[in-house]
Short mmCIF file of C-alpha atoms in Angstrom, two decimals:
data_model
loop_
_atom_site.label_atom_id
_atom_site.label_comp_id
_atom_site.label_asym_id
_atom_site.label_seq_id
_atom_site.Cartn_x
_atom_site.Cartn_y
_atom_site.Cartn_z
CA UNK A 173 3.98 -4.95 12.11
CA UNK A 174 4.48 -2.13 14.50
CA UNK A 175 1.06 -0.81 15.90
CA UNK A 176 0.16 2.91 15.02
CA UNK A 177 -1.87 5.64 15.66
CA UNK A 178 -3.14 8.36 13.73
CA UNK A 179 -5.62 10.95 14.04
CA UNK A 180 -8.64 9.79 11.71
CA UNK A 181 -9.20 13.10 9.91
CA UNK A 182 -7.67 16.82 10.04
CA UNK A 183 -7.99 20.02 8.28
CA UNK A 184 -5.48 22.57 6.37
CA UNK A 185 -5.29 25.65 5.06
CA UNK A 186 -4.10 26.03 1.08
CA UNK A 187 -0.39 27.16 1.15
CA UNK A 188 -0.13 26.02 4.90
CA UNK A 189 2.49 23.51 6.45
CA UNK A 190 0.23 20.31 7.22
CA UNK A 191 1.56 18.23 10.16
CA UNK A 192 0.55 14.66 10.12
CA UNK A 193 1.05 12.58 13.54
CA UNK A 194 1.64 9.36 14.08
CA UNK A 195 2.14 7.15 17.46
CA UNK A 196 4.42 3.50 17.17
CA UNK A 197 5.37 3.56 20.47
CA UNK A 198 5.91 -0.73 19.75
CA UNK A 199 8.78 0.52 17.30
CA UNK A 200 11.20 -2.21 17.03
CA UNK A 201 15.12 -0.53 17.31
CA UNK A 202 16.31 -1.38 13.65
CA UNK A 203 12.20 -0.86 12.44
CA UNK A 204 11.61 2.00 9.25
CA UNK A 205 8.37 4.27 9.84
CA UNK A 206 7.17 4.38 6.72
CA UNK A 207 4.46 7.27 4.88
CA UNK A 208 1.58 6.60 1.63
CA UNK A 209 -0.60 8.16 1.00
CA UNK A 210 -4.12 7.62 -0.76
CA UNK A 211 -6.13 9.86 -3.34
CA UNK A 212 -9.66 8.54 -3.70
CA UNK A 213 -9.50 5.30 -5.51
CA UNK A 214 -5.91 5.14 -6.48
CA UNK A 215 -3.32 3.05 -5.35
CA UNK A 216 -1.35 4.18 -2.43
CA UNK A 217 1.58 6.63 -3.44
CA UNK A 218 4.57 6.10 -1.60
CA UNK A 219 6.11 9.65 0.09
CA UNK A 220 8.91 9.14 2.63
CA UNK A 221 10.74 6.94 5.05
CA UNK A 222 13.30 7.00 7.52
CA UNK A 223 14.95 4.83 10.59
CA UNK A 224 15.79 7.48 13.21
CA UNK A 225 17.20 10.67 11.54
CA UNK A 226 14.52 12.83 10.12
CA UNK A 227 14.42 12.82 6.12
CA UNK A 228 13.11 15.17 3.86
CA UNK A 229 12.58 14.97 -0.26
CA UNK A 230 10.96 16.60 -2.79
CA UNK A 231 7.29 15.49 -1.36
CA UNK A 232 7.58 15.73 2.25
CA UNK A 233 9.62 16.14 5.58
CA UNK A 234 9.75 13.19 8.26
CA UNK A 235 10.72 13.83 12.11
CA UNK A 236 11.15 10.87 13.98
CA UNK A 237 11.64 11.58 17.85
CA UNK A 238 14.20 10.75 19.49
CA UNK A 239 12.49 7.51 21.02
CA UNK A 240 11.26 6.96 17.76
CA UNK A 241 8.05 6.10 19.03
CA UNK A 242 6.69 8.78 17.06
CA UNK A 243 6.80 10.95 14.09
CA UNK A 244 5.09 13.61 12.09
CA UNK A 245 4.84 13.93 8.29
CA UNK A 246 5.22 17.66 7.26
CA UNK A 247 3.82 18.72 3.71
CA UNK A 248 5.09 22.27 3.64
CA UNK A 249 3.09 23.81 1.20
CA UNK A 250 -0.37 21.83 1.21
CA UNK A 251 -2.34 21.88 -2.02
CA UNK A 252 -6.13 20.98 -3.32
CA UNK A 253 -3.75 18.17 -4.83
CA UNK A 254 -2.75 16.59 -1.50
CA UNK A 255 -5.96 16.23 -0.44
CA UNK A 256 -5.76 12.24 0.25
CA UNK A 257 -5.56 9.50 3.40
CA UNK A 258 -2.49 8.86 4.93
CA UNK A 259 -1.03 6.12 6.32
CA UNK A 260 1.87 5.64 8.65
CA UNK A 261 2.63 2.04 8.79
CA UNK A 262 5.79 0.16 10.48
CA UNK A 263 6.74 -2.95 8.34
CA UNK A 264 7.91 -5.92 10.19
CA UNK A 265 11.55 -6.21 9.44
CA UNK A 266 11.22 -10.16 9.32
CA UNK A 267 11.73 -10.10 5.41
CA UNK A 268 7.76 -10.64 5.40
CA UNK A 269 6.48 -8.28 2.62
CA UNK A 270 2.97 -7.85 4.03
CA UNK A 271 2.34 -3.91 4.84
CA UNK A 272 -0.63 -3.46 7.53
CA UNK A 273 -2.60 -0.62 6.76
CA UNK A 274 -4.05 0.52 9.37
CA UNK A 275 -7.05 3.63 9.00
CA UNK A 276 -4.61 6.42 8.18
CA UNK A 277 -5.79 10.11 8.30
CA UNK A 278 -7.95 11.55 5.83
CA UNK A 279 -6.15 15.06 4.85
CA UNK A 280 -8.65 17.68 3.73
CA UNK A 281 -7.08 20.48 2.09
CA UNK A 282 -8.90 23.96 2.25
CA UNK A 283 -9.15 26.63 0.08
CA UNK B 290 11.38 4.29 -15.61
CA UNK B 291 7.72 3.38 -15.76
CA UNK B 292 5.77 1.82 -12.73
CA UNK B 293 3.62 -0.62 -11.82
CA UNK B 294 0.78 -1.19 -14.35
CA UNK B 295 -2.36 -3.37 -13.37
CA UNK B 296 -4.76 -4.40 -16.09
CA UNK B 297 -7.33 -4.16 -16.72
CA UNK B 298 -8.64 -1.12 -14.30
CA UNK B 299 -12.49 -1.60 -14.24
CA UNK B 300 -14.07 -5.24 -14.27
CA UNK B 301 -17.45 -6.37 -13.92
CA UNK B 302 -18.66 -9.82 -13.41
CA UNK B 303 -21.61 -11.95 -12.34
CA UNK B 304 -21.40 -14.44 -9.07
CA UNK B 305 -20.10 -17.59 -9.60
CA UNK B 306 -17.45 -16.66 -12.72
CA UNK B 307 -14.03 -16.53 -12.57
CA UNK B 308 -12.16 -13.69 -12.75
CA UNK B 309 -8.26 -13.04 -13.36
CA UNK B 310 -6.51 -9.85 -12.84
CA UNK B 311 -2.36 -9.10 -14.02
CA UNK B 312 0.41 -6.70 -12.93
CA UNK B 313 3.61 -5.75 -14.29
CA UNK B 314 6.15 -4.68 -11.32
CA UNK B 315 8.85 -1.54 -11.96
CA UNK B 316 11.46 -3.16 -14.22
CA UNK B 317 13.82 -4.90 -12.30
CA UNK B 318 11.71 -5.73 -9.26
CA UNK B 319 11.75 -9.37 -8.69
CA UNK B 320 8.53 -9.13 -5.37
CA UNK B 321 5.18 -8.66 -6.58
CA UNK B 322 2.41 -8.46 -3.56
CA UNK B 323 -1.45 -8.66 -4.18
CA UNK B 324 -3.83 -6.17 -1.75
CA UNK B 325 -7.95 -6.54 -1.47
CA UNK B 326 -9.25 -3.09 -0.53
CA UNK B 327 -12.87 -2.63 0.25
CA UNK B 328 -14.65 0.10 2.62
CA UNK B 329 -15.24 -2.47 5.27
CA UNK B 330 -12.11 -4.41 5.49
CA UNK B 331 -9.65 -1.67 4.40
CA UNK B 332 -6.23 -2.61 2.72
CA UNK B 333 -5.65 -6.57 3.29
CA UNK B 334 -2.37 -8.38 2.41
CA UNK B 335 -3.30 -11.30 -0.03
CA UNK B 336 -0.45 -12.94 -0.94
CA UNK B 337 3.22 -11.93 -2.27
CA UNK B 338 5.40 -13.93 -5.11
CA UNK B 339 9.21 -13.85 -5.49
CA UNK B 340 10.94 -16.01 -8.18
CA UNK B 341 7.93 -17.95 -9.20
CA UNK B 342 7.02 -18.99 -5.65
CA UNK B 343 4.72 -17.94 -3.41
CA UNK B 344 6.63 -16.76 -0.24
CA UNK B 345 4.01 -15.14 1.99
CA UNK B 346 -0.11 -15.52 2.31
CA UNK B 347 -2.56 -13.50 4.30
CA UNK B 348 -5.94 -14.87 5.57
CA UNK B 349 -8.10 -15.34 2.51
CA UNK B 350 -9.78 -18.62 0.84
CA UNK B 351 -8.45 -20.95 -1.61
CA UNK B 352 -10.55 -18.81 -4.14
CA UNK B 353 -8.09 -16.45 -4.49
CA UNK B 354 -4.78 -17.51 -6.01
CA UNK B 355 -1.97 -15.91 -7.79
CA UNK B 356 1.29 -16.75 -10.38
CA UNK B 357 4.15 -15.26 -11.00
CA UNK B 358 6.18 -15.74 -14.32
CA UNK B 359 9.68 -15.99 -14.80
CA UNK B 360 9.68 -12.09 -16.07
CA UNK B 361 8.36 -11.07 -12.55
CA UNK B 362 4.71 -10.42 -13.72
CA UNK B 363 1.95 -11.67 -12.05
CA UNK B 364 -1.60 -12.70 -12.03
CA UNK B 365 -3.99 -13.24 -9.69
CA UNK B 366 -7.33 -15.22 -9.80
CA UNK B 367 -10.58 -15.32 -8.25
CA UNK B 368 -13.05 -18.54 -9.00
CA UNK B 369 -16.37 -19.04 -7.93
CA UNK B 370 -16.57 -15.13 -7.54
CA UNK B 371 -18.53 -13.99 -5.02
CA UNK B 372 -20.75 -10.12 -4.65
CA UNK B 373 -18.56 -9.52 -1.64
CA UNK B 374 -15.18 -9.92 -3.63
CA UNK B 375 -16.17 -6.47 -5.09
CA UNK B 376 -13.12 -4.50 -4.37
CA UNK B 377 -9.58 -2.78 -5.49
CA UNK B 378 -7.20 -5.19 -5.69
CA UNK B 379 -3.96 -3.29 -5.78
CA UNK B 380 -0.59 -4.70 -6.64
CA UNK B 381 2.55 -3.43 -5.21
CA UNK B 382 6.41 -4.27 -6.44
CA UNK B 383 9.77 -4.29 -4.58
CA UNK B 384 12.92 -4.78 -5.24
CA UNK B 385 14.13 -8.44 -3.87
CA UNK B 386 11.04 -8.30 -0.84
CA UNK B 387 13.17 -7.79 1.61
CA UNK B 388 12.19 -4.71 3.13
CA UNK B 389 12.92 -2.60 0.30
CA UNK B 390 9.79 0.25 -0.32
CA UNK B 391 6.67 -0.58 -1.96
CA UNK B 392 5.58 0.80 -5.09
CA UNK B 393 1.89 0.73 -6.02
CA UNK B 394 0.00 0.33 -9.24
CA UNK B 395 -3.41 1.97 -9.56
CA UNK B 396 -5.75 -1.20 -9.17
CA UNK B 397 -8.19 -2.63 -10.67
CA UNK B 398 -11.66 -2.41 -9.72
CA UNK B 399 -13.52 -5.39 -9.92
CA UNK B 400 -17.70 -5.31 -9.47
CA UNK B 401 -19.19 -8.32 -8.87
CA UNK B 402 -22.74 -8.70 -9.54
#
């Protein structure tokens, strides 16, 4: 898998936009970035992924750069609720089904 | 349609038992793949099962093991259990395992003791 890089903890204001980042700057061309997430002791919850164009559904918005060696997961209206860890991980796209987590970034949501 | 179930969700056994954990994938999903998760070691591929067979491993002693049956559910199975095999072991489902997303059941939680 892809290496990647994210911030290891960041802050948000209730009923802000939060903007996760993530580095893969090893990003394979015909590589997915893909986004879980974590709420204390659950399984991850998948939210979004996407190749080069940026994607959005009913959790979350994804921007991929144009290099694709990075991208930022956008949670337009944060909640108490999406208080979690997030992880941006980079599958291999060798038809291996192991998914590296790496540390991912623990989201605190503010009041 | 319902997801991934894992049961049971809370375990608790004593060093040097046996232990076996199951998971039933999304209907239809034909890859099942097993995850250890502990504070220390974070989330760690164990092993993933397609059609009955075993089809990928990751880096953990002959302890841990796993089946899949022919309606795509699986088990895993610890023996000899030891206190640092506490953990969540999480079980995730896919379509064919091909590089189709990953859904995740809740876990179970296994203390041992």
């Amino acid at each position: 898998d892809a290496k990647t890089t994210q911030p290891p903890s960041m802050d948000c204001a209730e009923g802000r936009a939060a903007n996760l980042p993530c580095n893969h700057s090893t990003i394979s061309g015909n590589e997915y970035v893909y986004w879980y997430r974590q709420i204390h002791s659950q399984g991850p919850q998948y939210i979004i992924h996407g190749l080069k164009n940026n994607e959005t559904n009913e959790m979350a918005s994804l921007i991929i750069t144009e290099d694709r060696k990075s991208s930022t997961l956008i949670l337009p209206h944060a909640t108490l609720r999406d208080t979690a860890v997030y992880y941006c991980i980079v599958p291999s796209n060798f038809g291996n089904e192991k998914l590296t987590f790496g540390t991912g970034t623990r989201l605190t949501i503010i009041p | 349609k319902a997801g991934v179930t894992q049961t049971p969700r809370y375990l608790i056994k004593t060093r040097g038992q046996q232990v076996t954990l199951s998971c039933s994938p999304i209907s239809g999903h034909r890859s099942v793949s097993w995850y250890q998760q502990t504070p220390g070691q974070g989330l760690q591929f164990l092993f993933e099962y397609f059609s009955e067979t075993q089809r990928n491993k990751g880096n953990f002693p002959g302890r841990f093991s796993g089946r899949q049956f022919s309606n795509s559910r699986s088990e895993m199975n610890v023996s000899t259990l030891e206190l640092g095999d506490s953990a969540l072991y999480l079980c995730a489902s896919s379509l064919l395992g091909r590089g189709e997303t990953q859904y995740f059941g809740p876990g179970t939680r296994l203390l041992v003791l």
